[in-house]
PDB file of C-alpha atoms in Angstrom:
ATOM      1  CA  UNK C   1     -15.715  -1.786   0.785  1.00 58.00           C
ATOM      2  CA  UNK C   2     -15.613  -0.603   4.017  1.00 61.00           C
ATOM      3  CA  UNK C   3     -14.273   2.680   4.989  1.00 67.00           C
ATOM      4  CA  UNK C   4     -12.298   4.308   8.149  1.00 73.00           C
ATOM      5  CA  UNK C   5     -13.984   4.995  11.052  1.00 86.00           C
ATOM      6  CA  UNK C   6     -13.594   8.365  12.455  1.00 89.00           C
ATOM      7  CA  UNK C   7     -11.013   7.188  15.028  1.00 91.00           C
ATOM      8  CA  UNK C   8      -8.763   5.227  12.388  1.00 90.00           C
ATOM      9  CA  UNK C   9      -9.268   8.596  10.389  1.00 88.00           C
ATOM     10  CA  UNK C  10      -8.114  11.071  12.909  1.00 90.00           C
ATOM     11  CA  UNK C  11      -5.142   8.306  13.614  1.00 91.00           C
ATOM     12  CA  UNK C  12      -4.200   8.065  10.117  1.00 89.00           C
ATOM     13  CA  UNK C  13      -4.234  12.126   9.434  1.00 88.00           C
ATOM     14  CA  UNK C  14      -1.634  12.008  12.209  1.00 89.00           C
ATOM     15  CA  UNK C  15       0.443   9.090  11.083  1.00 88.00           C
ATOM     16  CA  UNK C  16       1.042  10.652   7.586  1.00 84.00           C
ATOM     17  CA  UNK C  17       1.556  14.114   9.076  1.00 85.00           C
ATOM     18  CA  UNK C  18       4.698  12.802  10.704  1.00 82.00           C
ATOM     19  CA  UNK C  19       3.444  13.655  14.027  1.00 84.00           C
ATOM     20  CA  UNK C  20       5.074  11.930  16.949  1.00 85.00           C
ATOM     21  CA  UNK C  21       3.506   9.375  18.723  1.00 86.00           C
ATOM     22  CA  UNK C  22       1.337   8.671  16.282  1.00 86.00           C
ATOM     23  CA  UNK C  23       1.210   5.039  17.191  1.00 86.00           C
ATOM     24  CA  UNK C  24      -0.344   5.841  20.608  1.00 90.00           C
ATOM     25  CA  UNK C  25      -2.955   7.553  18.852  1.00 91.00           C
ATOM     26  CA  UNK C  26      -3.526   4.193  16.462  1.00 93.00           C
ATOM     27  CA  UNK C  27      -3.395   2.091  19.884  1.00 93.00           C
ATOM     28  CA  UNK C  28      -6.304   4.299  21.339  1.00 93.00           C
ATOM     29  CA  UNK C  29      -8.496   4.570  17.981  1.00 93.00           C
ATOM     30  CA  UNK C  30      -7.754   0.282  17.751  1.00 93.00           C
ATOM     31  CA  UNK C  31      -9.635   0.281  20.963  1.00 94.00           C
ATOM     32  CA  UNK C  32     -12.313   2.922  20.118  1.00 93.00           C
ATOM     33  CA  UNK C  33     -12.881   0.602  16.707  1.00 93.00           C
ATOM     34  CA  UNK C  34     -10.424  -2.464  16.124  1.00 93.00           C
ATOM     35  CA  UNK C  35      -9.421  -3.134  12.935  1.00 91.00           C
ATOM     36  CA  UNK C  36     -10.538  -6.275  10.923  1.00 90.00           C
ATOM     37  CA  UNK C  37      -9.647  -8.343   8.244  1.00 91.00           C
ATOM     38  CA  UNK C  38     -10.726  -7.727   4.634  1.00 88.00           C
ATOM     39  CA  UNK C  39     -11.065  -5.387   1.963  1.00 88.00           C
ATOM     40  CA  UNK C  40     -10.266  -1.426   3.139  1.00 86.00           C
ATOM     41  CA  UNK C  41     -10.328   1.881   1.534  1.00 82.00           C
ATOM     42  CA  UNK C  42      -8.015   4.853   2.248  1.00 78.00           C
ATOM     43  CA  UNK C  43      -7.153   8.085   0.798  1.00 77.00           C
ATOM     44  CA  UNK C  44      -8.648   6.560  -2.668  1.00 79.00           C
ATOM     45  CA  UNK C  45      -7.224   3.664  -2.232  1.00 84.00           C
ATOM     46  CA  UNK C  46      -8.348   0.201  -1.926  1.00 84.00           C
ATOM     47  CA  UNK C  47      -6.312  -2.955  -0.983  1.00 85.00           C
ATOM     48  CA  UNK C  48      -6.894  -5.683   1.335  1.00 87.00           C
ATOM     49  CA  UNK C  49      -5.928  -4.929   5.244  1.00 88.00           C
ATOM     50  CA  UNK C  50      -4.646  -8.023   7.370  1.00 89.00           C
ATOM     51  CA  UNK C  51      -4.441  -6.988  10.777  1.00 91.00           C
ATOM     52  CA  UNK C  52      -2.100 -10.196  11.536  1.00 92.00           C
ATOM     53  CA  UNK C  53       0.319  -8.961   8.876  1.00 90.00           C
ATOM     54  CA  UNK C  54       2.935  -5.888   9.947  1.00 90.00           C
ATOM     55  CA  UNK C  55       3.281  -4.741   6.595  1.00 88.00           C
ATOM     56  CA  UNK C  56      -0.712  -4.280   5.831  1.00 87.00           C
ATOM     57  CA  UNK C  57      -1.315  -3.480   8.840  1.00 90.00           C
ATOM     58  CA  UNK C  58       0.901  -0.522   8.692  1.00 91.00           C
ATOM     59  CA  UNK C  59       0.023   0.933   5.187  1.00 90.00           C
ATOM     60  CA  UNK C  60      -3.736   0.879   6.469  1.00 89.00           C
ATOM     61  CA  UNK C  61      -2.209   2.822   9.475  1.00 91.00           C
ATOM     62  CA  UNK C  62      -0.220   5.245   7.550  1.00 87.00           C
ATOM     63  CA  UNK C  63       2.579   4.359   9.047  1.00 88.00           C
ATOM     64  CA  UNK C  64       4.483   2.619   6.101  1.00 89.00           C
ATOM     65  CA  UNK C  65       7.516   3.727   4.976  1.00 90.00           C
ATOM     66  CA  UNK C  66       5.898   7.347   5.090  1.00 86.00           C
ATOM     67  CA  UNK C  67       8.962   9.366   4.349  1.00 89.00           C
ATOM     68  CA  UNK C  68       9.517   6.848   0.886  1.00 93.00           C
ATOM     69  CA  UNK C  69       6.027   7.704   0.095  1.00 90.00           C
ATOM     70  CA  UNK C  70       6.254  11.655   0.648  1.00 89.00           C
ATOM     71  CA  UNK C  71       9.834  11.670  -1.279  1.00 95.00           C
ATOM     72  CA  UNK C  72       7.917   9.803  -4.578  1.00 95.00           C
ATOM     73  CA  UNK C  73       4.621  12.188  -4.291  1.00 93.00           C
ATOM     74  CA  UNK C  74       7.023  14.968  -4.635  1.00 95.00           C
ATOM     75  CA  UNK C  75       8.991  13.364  -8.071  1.00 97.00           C
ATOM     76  CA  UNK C  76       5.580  11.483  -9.277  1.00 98.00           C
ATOM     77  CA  UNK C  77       3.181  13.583 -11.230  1.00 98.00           C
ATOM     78  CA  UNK C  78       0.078  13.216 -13.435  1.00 98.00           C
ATOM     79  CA  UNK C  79       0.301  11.607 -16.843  1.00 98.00           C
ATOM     80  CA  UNK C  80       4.037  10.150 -16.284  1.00 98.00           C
ATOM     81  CA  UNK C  81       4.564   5.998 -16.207  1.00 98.00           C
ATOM     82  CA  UNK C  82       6.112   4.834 -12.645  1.00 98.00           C
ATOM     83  CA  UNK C  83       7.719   1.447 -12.206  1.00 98.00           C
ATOM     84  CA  UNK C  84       6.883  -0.864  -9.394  1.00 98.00           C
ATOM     85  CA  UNK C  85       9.438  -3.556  -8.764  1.00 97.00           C
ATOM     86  CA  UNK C  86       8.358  -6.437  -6.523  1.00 95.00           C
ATOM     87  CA  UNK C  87       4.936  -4.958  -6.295  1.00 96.00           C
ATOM     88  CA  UNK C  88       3.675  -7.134  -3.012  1.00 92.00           C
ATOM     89  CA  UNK C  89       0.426  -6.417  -1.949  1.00 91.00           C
ATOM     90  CA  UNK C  90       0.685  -3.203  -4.603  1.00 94.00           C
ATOM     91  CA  UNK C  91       1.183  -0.177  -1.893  1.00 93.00           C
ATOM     92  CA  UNK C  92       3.136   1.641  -4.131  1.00 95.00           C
ATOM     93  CA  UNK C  93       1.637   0.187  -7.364  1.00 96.00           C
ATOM     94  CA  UNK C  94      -1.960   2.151  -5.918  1.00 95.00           C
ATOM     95  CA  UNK C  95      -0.174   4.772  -4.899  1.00 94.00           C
ATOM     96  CA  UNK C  96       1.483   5.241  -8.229  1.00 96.00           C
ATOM     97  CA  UNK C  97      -1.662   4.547 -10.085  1.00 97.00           C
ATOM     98  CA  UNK C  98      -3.230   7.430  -7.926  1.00 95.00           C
ATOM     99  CA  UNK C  99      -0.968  10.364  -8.472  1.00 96.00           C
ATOM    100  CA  UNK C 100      -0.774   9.604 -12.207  1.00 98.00           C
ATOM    101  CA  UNK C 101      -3.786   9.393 -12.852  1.00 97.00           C
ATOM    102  CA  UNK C 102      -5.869   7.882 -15.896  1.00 97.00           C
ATOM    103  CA  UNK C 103      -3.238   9.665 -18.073  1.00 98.00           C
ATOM    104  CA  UNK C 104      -0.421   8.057 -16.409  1.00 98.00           C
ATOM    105  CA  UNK C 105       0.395   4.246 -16.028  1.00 98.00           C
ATOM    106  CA  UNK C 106       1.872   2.014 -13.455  1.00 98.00           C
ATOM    107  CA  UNK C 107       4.314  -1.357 -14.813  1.00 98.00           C
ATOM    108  CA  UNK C 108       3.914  -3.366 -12.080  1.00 98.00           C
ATOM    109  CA  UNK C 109       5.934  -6.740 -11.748  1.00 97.00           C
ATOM    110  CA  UNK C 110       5.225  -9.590  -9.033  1.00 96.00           C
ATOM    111  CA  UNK C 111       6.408 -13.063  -9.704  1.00 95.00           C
ATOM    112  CA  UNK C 112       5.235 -14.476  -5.912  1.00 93.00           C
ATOM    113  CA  UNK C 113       2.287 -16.112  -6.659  1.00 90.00           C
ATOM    114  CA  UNK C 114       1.300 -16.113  -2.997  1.00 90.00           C
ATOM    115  CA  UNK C 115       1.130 -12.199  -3.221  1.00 90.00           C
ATOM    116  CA  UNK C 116      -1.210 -12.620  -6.610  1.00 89.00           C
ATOM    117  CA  UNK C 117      -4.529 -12.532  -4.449  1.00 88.00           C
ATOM    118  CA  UNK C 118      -3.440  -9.382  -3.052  1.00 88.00           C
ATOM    119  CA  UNK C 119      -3.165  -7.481  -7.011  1.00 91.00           C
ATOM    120  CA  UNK C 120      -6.475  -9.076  -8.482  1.00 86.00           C
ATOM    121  CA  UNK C 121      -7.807  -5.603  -7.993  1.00 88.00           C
ATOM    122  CA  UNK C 122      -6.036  -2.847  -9.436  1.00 93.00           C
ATOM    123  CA  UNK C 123      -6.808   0.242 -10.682  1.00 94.00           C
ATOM    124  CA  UNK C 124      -7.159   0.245 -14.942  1.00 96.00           C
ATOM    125  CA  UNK C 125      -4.071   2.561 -15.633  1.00 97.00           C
ATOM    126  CA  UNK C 126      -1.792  -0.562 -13.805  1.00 98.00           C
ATOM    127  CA  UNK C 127      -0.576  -3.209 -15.701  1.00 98.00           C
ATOM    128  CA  UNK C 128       0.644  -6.587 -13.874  1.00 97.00           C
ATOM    129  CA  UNK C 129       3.451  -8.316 -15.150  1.00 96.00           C
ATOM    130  CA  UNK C 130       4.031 -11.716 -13.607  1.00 93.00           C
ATOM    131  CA  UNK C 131       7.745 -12.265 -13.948  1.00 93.00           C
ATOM    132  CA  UNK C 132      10.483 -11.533 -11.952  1.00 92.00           C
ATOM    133  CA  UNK C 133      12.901  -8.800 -13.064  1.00 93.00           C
ATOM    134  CA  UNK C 134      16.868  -9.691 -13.724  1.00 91.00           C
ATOM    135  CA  UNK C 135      20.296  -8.416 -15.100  1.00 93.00           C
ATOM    136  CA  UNK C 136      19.787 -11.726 -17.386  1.00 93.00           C
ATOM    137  CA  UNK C 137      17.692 -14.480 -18.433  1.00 92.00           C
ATOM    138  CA  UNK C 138      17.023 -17.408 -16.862  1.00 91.00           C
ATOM    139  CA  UNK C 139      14.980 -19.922 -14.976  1.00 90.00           C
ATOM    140  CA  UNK C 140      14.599 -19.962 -11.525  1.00 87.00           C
ATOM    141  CA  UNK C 141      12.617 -21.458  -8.189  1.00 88.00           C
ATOM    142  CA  UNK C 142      11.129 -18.369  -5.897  1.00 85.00           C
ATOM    143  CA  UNK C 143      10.493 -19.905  -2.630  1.00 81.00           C
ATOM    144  CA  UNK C 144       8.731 -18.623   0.053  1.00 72.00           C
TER     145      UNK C 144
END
C-alpha cells in the first residue's frame, strides 16, 4: 500500500483543517509528486484512489465533503453501530469503521455492482450488505 508523500501530506493537513486555498496547495504538491492510480492509505485508511475520478480523487485530497465528515466525527464515537447508505467506494463506511473502532460496527449497503470492486477490502468491524434499501419491497433494475 503506498503511502502519502510529504507534499500530498502537508496538502492534505491543510485540506481537512479548512484552510483556504487549500486546493492551490494540492495543485503545487500534484506537481512536486502526482498522484497515481491504485491502492492508497490515509489517516488509517485504505481505499483505492482514481485520479480520473472527482469523487476519489477528492477524499484522497481531503477535500470531500469535509464539513459532513467533521459534523459525524463529532456525533460518532467508539463502540456505537453507524449506518452507511449507498456506501460507494466506502468513504464513510472506513471512516465509520475507524472512529468506532473494533467495538463498534459499520452496516454498510451497496447494491451497484460496479462499485463492488471498490468494498472488497474493508475493515472486519464492517459488514456489506448487497441490496438496495426501500420504504417497500420489490424488484427492481439499477442502471448505471
Amino acid at each position: 500500500m503506498k503511502q502519502f508523500p510529504i507534499a500530498h501530506r502537508f496538502a492534505r493537513r491543510l485540506a481537512q483543517s479548512g484552510v483556504r486555498g487549500a486546493s492551490f496547495y494540492w495543485r503545487l504538491a500534484e506537481r512536486v509528486s502526482p498522484i497515481t492510480d491504485g491502492p492508497a492509505s490515509f489517516d488509517g485508511i485504505s481505499m483505492h484512489v482514481d485520479p480520473s475520478e472527482y469523487g476519489t480523487l477528492n477524499m484522497y485530497k481531503g477535500l470531500y465533503e469535509r464539513a459532513e465528515v467533521k459534523v459525524l466525527s463529532g456525533i460518532l464515537k467508539p463502540g456505537m453501530t453507524a449506518v452507511d447508505v449507498g456506501a460507494n467506494a466506502g468513504y464513510y463506511t472506513r471512516i465509520f469503521s475507524k472512529i468506532l473502532g473494533p467495538e463498534g460496527r459499520v452496516e454498510a449497503f451497496e447494491p451497484n455492482l460496479v462499485c463492488w470492486p471498490s468494498l472488497a477490502d474493508l475493515p472486519a468491524n464492517v459488514r456489506l450488505h448487497r441490496v438496495a434499501l426501500g420504504d417497500h419491497a420489490a424488484t427492481v433494475t439499477l442502471r448505471n
